[in-house]
Tab-separated table of C-alpha atoms in Angstrom:
chain	number	residue	atom	x	y	z
F	23	UNK	CA	11.527	-2.812	24.056
F	24	UNK	CA	13.433	-3.614	20.837
F	25	UNK	CA	16.167	-1.178	21.950
F	26	UNK	CA	18.978	-3.144	20.313
F	27	UNK	CA	17.086	-3.592	17.041
F	28	UNK	CA	16.096	0.083	16.900
F	29	UNK	CA	19.698	1.078	17.587
F	30	UNK	CA	20.885	-1.089	14.699
F	31	UNK	CA	18.173	0.299	12.415
F	32	UNK	CA	19.150	3.834	13.405
F	33	UNK	CA	22.784	3.119	12.479
F	34	UNK	CA	21.737	1.849	9.041
F	35	UNK	CA	19.573	4.917	8.423
F	36	UNK	CA	22.325	7.278	9.586
F	37	UNK	CA	24.787	5.673	7.169
F	38	UNK	CA	22.379	5.801	4.199
F	39	UNK	CA	21.533	8.684	1.899
F	40	UNK	CA	19.088	7.085	-0.569
F	41	UNK	CA	16.582	4.966	1.344
F	42	UNK	CA	13.569	3.378	-0.341
F	43	UNK	CA	10.660	2.111	1.716
F	44	UNK	CA	8.646	-0.832	0.370
F	45	UNK	CA	5.438	-1.365	2.322
F	46	UNK	CA	2.140	-3.179	2.493
F	47	UNK	CA	-1.068	-3.517	4.489
F	48	UNK	CA	0.686	-3.758	7.857
F	49	UNK	CA	1.686	-0.108	7.544
F	50	UNK	CA	-1.975	0.923	7.639
F	51	UNK	CA	-3.384	-1.491	10.220
F	52	UNK	CA	-2.139	0.859	12.944
F	53	UNK	CA	-4.424	3.464	11.338
F	54	UNK	CA	-7.310	0.987	11.818
F	55	UNK	CA	-7.495	-0.047	8.180
F	56	UNK	CA	-8.102	-3.819	7.967
F	57	UNK	CA	-5.568	-5.887	6.094
F	58	UNK	CA	-6.402	-8.812	3.844
F	59	UNK	CA	-4.316	-11.788	4.884
F	60	UNK	CA	-3.912	-11.831	8.665
F	61	UNK	CA	-6.010	-14.191	10.808
F	62	UNK	CA	-8.738	-11.584	11.219
F	63	UNK	CA	-8.181	-9.943	7.840
F	64	UNK	CA	-10.745	-9.446	5.101
F	65	UNK	CA	-9.841	-12.704	3.337
F	66	UNK	CA	-10.825	-14.691	6.435
F	67	UNK	CA	-14.268	-13.131	6.873
F	68	UNK	CA	-17.434	-14.733	5.562
F	69	UNK	CA	-19.206	-13.093	2.621
F	70	UNK	CA	-21.569	-14.270	-0.065
F	71	UNK	CA	-18.621	-13.955	-2.462
F	72	UNK	CA	-14.972	-14.362	-1.512
F	73	UNK	CA	-13.018	-11.094	-1.365
F	74	UNK	CA	-10.684	-12.478	-4.043
F	75	UNK	CA	-13.683	-12.748	-6.358
F	76	UNK	CA	-15.072	-9.336	-5.476
F	77	UNK	CA	-11.881	-7.389	-6.131
F	78	UNK	CA	-11.425	-8.805	-9.631
F	79	UNK	CA	-12.025	-6.991	-12.913
F	80	UNK	CA	-14.555	-9.532	-14.134
F	81	UNK	CA	-16.596	-9.292	-10.920
F	82	UNK	CA	-16.518	-5.486	-11.118
F	83	UNK	CA	-17.923	-5.621	-14.645
F	84	UNK	CA	-20.482	-8.392	-14.043
F	85	UNK	CA	-21.645	-7.625	-10.469
F	86	UNK	CA	-20.926	-3.905	-10.161
F	87	UNK	CA	-23.451	-3.238	-7.404
F	88	UNK	CA	-22.143	-6.098	-5.217
F	89	UNK	CA	-18.591	-4.887	-5.869
F	90	UNK	CA	-19.433	-1.410	-4.628
F	91	UNK	CA	-21.285	-2.715	-1.573
F	92	UNK	CA	-18.089	-4.473	-0.486
F	93	UNK	CA	-15.673	-1.796	-1.710
F	94	UNK	CA	-17.377	1.113	0.051
F	95	UNK	CA	-17.751	-0.744	3.347
F	96	UNK	CA	-14.426	-2.564	3.570
F	97	UNK	CA	-11.917	-0.691	1.415
F	98	UNK	CA	-12.907	2.970	1.667
F	99	UNK	CA	-11.907	4.013	5.193
F	100	UNK	CA	-11.890	7.742	4.520
F	101	UNK	CA	-11.563	8.888	8.138
F	102	UNK	CA	-8.277	7.017	8.684
F	103	UNK	CA	-5.311	9.134	9.791
F	104	UNK	CA	-1.577	8.600	9.195
F	105	UNK	CA	0.214	6.753	12.013
F	106	UNK	CA	3.817	7.111	13.281
F	107	UNK	CA	5.163	4.968	10.409
F	108	UNK	CA	3.659	7.224	7.723
F	109	UNK	CA	4.783	10.359	9.561
F	110	UNK	CA	8.359	9.175	10.099
F	111	UNK	CA	8.746	8.189	6.442
F	112	UNK	CA	7.563	11.655	5.380
F	113	UNK	CA	10.036	13.169	7.850
F	114	UNK	CA	12.878	11.076	6.422
F	115	UNK	CA	11.997	12.263	2.919
F	116	UNK	CA	11.931	15.906	3.993
F	117	UNK	CA	15.355	15.422	5.597
F	118	UNK	CA	16.729	14.151	2.275
F	119	UNK	CA	17.317	10.604	3.555
F	120	UNK	CA	14.420	8.794	1.888
F	121	UNK	CA	14.184	8.938	-1.896
F	122	UNK	CA	10.812	7.186	-2.380
F	123	UNK	CA	7.998	5.156	-0.882
F	124	UNK	CA	6.763	2.129	-2.824
F	125	UNK	CA	3.428	0.969	-1.455
F	126	UNK	CA	0.963	-1.808	-2.146
F	127	UNK	CA	-1.683	0.142	-0.214
F	128	UNK	CA	-4.468	2.118	-1.859
F	129	UNK	CA	-5.471	4.350	1.070
F	130	UNK	CA	-3.459	7.512	0.277
F	131	UNK	CA	-2.121	7.776	3.838
F	132	UNK	CA	1.506	8.268	2.786
F	133	UNK	CA	0.520	11.410	0.882
F	134	UNK	CA	-1.711	12.521	3.765
F	135	UNK	CA	1.345	12.299	6.036
F	136	UNK	CA	3.367	14.498	3.676
F	137	UNK	CA	5.276	12.018	1.495
F	138	UNK	CA	5.706	13.354	-2.032
F	139	UNK	CA	7.526	10.625	-3.944
F	140	UNK	CA	5.100	7.703	-3.671
F	141	UNK	CA	4.774	4.835	-6.128
F	142	UNK	CA	1.348	3.257	-5.632
F	143	UNK	CA	1.656	-0.217	-7.156
F	144	UNK	CA	-2.036	-0.991	-6.751
F	145	UNK	CA	-3.487	2.468	-7.355
F	146	UNK	CA	-5.518	4.596	-4.953
F	147	UNK	CA	-9.081	4.901	-3.682
F	148	UNK	CA	-8.535	8.668	-3.835
F	149	UNK	CA	-8.675	8.651	-7.640
F	150	UNK	CA	-11.775	7.595	-9.574
F	151	UNK	CA	-12.722	8.107	-13.183
F	152	UNK	CA	-15.601	7.715	-15.621
F	153	UNK	CA	-14.991	4.744	-17.900
F	154	UNK	CA	-16.664	6.602	-20.794
F	155	UNK	CA	-15.570	10.253	-20.707
F	156	UNK	CA	-12.663	9.874	-18.208
F	157	UNK	CA	-13.878	12.645	-15.901
F	158	UNK	CA	-12.291	12.470	-12.442
F	159	UNK	CA	-14.153	12.028	-9.161
F	160	UNK	CA	-13.150	12.184	-5.510
F	161	UNK	CA	-13.272	9.327	-3.027
F	162	UNK	CA	-16.061	11.164	-1.196
F	163	UNK	CA	-18.147	11.270	-4.373
F	164	UNK	CA	-17.887	7.488	-4.721
F	165	UNK	CA	-18.408	6.727	-1.039
F	166	UNK	CA	-21.499	8.931	-0.740
F	167	UNK	CA	-23.127	7.854	-4.005
F	168	UNK	CA	-26.280	5.754	-3.885
F	169	UNK	CA	-25.409	2.269	-5.123
F	170	UNK	CA	-23.208	2.323	-8.219
F	171	UNK	CA	-21.545	5.724	-8.776
F	172	UNK	CA	-22.300	7.283	-12.129
F	173	UNK	CA	-20.673	10.158	-13.988
F	174	UNK	CA	-22.380	13.526	-13.474
F	175	UNK	CA	-21.471	14.538	-17.026
F	176	UNK	CA	-22.314	11.523	-19.186
F	177	UNK	CA	-23.852	8.914	-16.897
F	178	UNK	CA	-20.994	6.481	-17.449
F	179	UNK	CA	-19.789	3.997	-14.859
F	180	UNK	CA	-17.247	5.400	-12.392
F	181	UNK	CA	-14.341	3.056	-11.604
F	182	UNK	CA	-11.788	3.381	-8.812
F	183	UNK	CA	-8.214	3.846	-9.988
F	184	UNK	CA	-7.173	0.687	-8.152
F	185	UNK	CA	-5.574	-2.376	-9.714
F	186	UNK	CA	-8.044	-5.245	-9.472
F	187	UNK	CA	-7.190	-8.901	-9.962
F	188	UNK	CA	-6.863	-9.681	-13.703
F	189	UNK	CA	-5.581	-6.137	-14.332
F	190	UNK	CA	-1.991	-5.093	-15.048
F	191	UNK	CA	0.104	-2.744	-12.959
F	192	UNK	CA	0.756	0.699	-14.442
F	193	UNK	CA	3.914	0.573	-16.585
F	194	UNK	CA	5.159	4.012	-15.460
F	195	UNK	CA	4.795	2.999	-11.813
F	196	UNK	CA	6.660	-0.249	-12.507
F	197	UNK	CA	9.531	1.559	-14.228
F	198	UNK	CA	9.768	4.171	-11.474
F	199	UNK	CA	9.734	1.494	-8.775
F	200	UNK	CA	12.501	-0.526	-10.439
F	201	UNK	CA	14.597	2.610	-10.904
F	202	UNK	CA	14.388	3.885	-7.309
F	203	UNK	CA	14.934	0.440	-5.751
F	204	UNK	CA	17.877	-0.208	-8.067
F	205	UNK	CA	19.484	3.103	-7.077
F	206	UNK	CA	18.848	2.813	-3.329
F	207	UNK	CA	21.640	2.281	-0.819
F	208	UNK	CA	19.109	1.007	1.762
F	209	UNK	CA	15.837	-0.848	1.274
F	210	UNK	CA	13.458	-0.836	4.212
F	211	UNK	CA	10.632	-3.379	3.873
F	212	UNK	CA	7.719	-3.007	6.264
F	213	UNK	CA	4.216	-4.237	6.939
F	214	UNK	CA	4.114	-6.728	4.096
F	215	UNK	CA	4.117	-10.521	3.937
F	216	UNK	CA	5.704	-10.415	0.450
F	217	UNK	CA	3.219	-12.884	-1.016
F	218	UNK	CA	1.543	-10.622	-3.596
F	219	UNK	CA	3.147	-10.758	-7.028
F	220	UNK	CA	4.344	-9.107	-9.143
F	221	UNK	CA	4.780	-6.487	-6.376
F	222	UNK	CA	6.970	-8.649	-4.108
F	223	UNK	CA	9.356	-9.366	-6.967
F	224	UNK	CA	10.481	-5.744	-7.234
F	225	UNK	CA	12.701	-6.034	-4.160
F	226	UNK	CA	15.002	-8.249	-6.245
F	227	UNK	CA	16.237	-5.118	-8.021
F	228	UNK	CA	17.890	-3.887	-4.819
F	229	UNK	CA	21.698	-3.922	-4.957
F	230	UNK	CA	22.508	-1.536	-2.123
F	231	UNK	CA	24.186	-1.923	1.241
F	232	UNK	CA	21.427	-2.422	3.841
F	233	UNK	CA	18.231	-4.461	3.696
F	234	UNK	CA	15.967	-4.270	6.750
F	235	UNK	CA	12.566	-5.899	7.321
F	236	UNK	CA	10.006	-4.779	9.914
F	237	UNK	CA	6.934	-7.019	9.960
F	238	UNK	CA	4.846	-8.571	12.720
F	239	UNK	CA	4.920	-12.028	11.118
F	240	UNK	CA	7.339	-13.913	8.912
F	241	UNK	CA	7.448	-12.921	5.270
F	242	UNK	CA	6.171	-15.328	2.655
F	243	UNK	CA	9.521	-15.519	0.878
F	244	UNK	CA	13.081	-15.789	2.101
F	245	UNK	CA	14.755	-12.387	2.230
F	246	UNK	CA	18.440	-12.079	3.071
F	247	UNK	CA	17.918	-9.148	5.420
F	248	UNK	CA	20.685	-7.522	7.415
F	249	UNK	CA	18.127	-6.777	10.110
F	250	UNK	CA	14.704	-8.301	10.819
F	251	UNK	CA	12.371	-6.889	13.457
F	252	UNK	CA	9.157	-8.786	14.255
F	253	UNK	CA	7.057	-5.890	15.530
F	254	UNK	CA	4.444	-3.336	14.400
F	255	UNK	CA	6.176	-0.926	12.052
F	256	UNK	CA	4.751	2.258	13.590
F	257	UNK	CA	6.052	1.220	16.988
F	258	UNK	CA	9.572	0.789	15.574
F	259	UNK	CA	9.791	3.731	13.184
F	260	UNK	CA	8.326	6.007	15.844
F	261	UNK	CA	11.565	5.516	17.802
F	262	UNK	CA	13.851	6.468	14.904
F	263	UNK	CA	15.533	9.906	14.948
F	264	UNK	CA	15.981	11.889	11.764
């Protein structure tokens, strides 16, 4: 299945030497991490507060306990394992074909698979810090804490290093993302509906030769792709040879 599309994708990869992967939630759904916007995603489930409200900076500050109830249950899937998409991207990097991964995901699975050059646009659940003394804490510390996690050293509030609504993206991550996409000869977009801004706007910096999109559903914006494959990304990338 998808033999012709995979063959065309393989040709593009073979002819490229500086590939950048730009991915979203669909990359991790095959690792059993729920996405936000699909029909059965988190945004379509019923809660006392809408997920959009919960994952905002103001909600975090005003309703910290309710934030953590949702965050620990729905966003901290610590037993998730990398799937064929994560593993193939790491393999492409090790082979010198892939120059960077740009991800909207916060699950750390690209690094778990072995990817080293990863730009995390929305931060990571793996990093957490005290808002008062800036001490660092692991994801396990937050997940296993009773209620709201507090700093062992000063008692301050521990916050995940994730970008909530109303917060700005990290400027160093933005600059790095623009640089690698601008220098890429192939941009591979996968597992993202391209509806979250400013993240989706970064693909406009691509000026290279090949643009390929692998996503189960249509993207939210028109992309002039050289190749579009409507399929799960792990299923497709798993067939690629390095």
